[in-house]
Short mmCIF file of C-alpha atoms in Angstrom, two decimals:
data_model
loop_
_atom_site.label_atom_id
_atom_site.label_comp_id
_atom_site.label_asym_id
_atom_site.label_seq_id
_atom_site.Cartn_x
_atom_site.Cartn_y
_atom_site.Cartn_z
CA UNK A 1 -10.54 -3.83 -11.68
CA UNK A 2 -6.94 -4.55 -12.75
CA UNK A 3 -8.02 -5.14 -16.34
CA UNK A 4 -9.16 -1.51 -16.48
CA UNK A 5 -5.86 -0.01 -15.30
CA UNK A 6 -4.27 2.43 -17.74
CA UNK A 7 -1.33 4.84 -17.54
CA UNK A 8 -3.94 7.58 -16.89
CA UNK A 9 -4.65 6.26 -13.37
CA UNK A 10 -3.65 8.66 -10.60
CA UNK A 11 -0.78 7.86 -8.24
CA UNK A 12 -1.82 5.42 -5.54
CA UNK A 13 -0.94 4.39 -2.00
CA UNK A 14 -2.03 0.79 -1.45
CA UNK A 15 -1.81 -1.22 1.74
CA UNK A 16 -3.35 -4.37 3.11
CA UNK A 17 -2.90 -6.35 6.27
CA UNK A 18 -1.55 -9.88 6.06
CA UNK A 19 -4.90 -11.27 7.31
CA UNK A 20 -7.05 -9.09 5.05
CA UNK A 21 -9.11 -11.21 2.64
CA UNK A 22 -8.58 -8.44 0.05
CA UNK A 23 -4.78 -8.61 0.27
CA UNK A 24 -4.35 -10.61 -2.96
CA UNK A 25 -6.42 -8.00 -4.81
CA UNK A 26 -4.28 -5.21 -3.36
CA UNK A 27 -1.10 -6.92 -4.56
CA UNK A 28 -2.65 -7.41 -8.01
CA UNK A 29 -3.70 -3.77 -8.22
CA UNK A 30 -0.26 -2.50 -7.19
CA UNK A 31 1.38 -4.74 -9.79
CA UNK A 32 -1.05 -3.67 -12.53
CA UNK A 33 -0.45 0.01 -11.76
CA UNK A 34 3.32 -0.50 -11.76
CA UNK A 35 3.13 -2.28 -15.10
CA UNK A 36 1.36 0.77 -16.55
CA UNK A 37 4.00 3.13 -15.11
CA UNK A 38 1.68 4.65 -12.52
CA UNK A 39 3.37 5.92 -9.37
CA UNK A 40 2.62 3.49 -6.55
CA UNK A 41 3.65 3.36 -2.93
CA UNK A 42 2.49 0.10 -1.38
CA UNK A 43 2.85 -1.27 2.11
CA UNK A 44 2.36 -4.99 2.62
CA UNK A 45 3.30 -7.23 5.53
CA UNK A 46 4.83 -10.71 5.53
CA UNK A 47 2.50 -13.64 6.21
CA UNK A 48 4.33 -14.34 9.46
CA UNK A 49 3.95 -10.79 10.81
CA UNK A 50 3.79 -10.99 14.64
CA UNK A 51 0.09 -10.15 14.87
CA UNK A 52 -2.30 -10.84 12.01
CA UNK A 53 -3.41 -7.55 10.47
CA UNK A 54 -7.07 -7.62 9.42
CA UNK A 55 -8.93 -5.48 6.92
CA UNK A 56 -8.69 -1.81 7.94
CA UNK A 57 -5.72 -2.49 10.25
CA UNK A 58 -4.47 1.00 9.38
CA UNK A 59 -7.18 2.61 11.53
CA UNK A 60 -5.71 1.05 14.68
CA UNK A 61 -3.25 3.82 15.51
CA UNK A 62 -2.37 2.06 18.78
CA UNK A 63 -0.44 -0.51 16.74
CA UNK A 64 2.97 -0.11 15.10
CA UNK A 65 1.52 -1.26 11.77
CA UNK A 66 -1.33 1.25 11.96
CA UNK A 67 1.06 4.09 12.73
CA UNK A 68 3.39 2.97 9.93
CA UNK A 69 0.52 2.98 7.44
CA UNK A 70 -0.56 6.45 8.60
CA UNK A 71 2.98 7.82 8.27
CA UNK A 72 3.40 6.32 4.79
CA UNK A 73 0.03 7.57 3.56
CA UNK A 74 0.71 11.09 4.87
CA UNK A 75 4.18 11.08 3.28
CA UNK A 76 2.60 9.91 0.02
CA UNK A 77 0.10 12.78 0.07
CA UNK A 78 2.80 15.31 0.93
CA UNK A 79 4.81 14.05 -2.01
CA UNK A 80 1.88 14.60 -4.34
CA UNK A 81 1.31 18.08 -3.01
CA UNK A 82 4.98 18.93 -3.43
CA UNK A 83 4.95 18.11 -7.10
CA UNK A 84 5.58 14.42 -7.33
CA UNK A 85 8.21 13.60 -4.74
CA UNK A 86 6.55 10.18 -4.48
CA UNK A 87 8.91 7.61 -6.01
CA UNK A 88 7.77 6.00 -9.22
CA UNK A 89 6.42 2.47 -8.94
CA UNK A 90 7.56 1.64 -5.42
CA UNK A 91 6.25 -1.43 -3.64
CA UNK A 92 7.74 -2.38 -0.30
CA UNK A 93 6.96 -4.78 2.45
CA UNK A 94 7.23 -3.65 6.03
CA UNK A 95 10.09 -6.11 6.56
CA UNK A 96 12.19 -4.10 4.10
CA UNK A 97 12.12 -6.72 1.36
CA UNK A 98 10.76 -5.57 -1.99
CA UNK A 99 8.10 -7.43 -3.91
#
């Protein structure tokens, strides 16, 4: 998919748990979008995150990580609705360290 990324892609919120087998693909997609100047908000977790976060971790709203992903995705959507308040090409890890 990353080879098909162009500047015409829509803004994206991308997240993956640290135990998600698709995590490397999510990192690659976020990087490809950034390279094309597409607005990206990404939430990734360090490998040593206290509890391994599997695929679809964000649906577990009983966990801090699930709630964090929900809050970030809602903020992302609000930013789009409000005319682009989403920062351009932002990728952050939950531990506060950028990619």
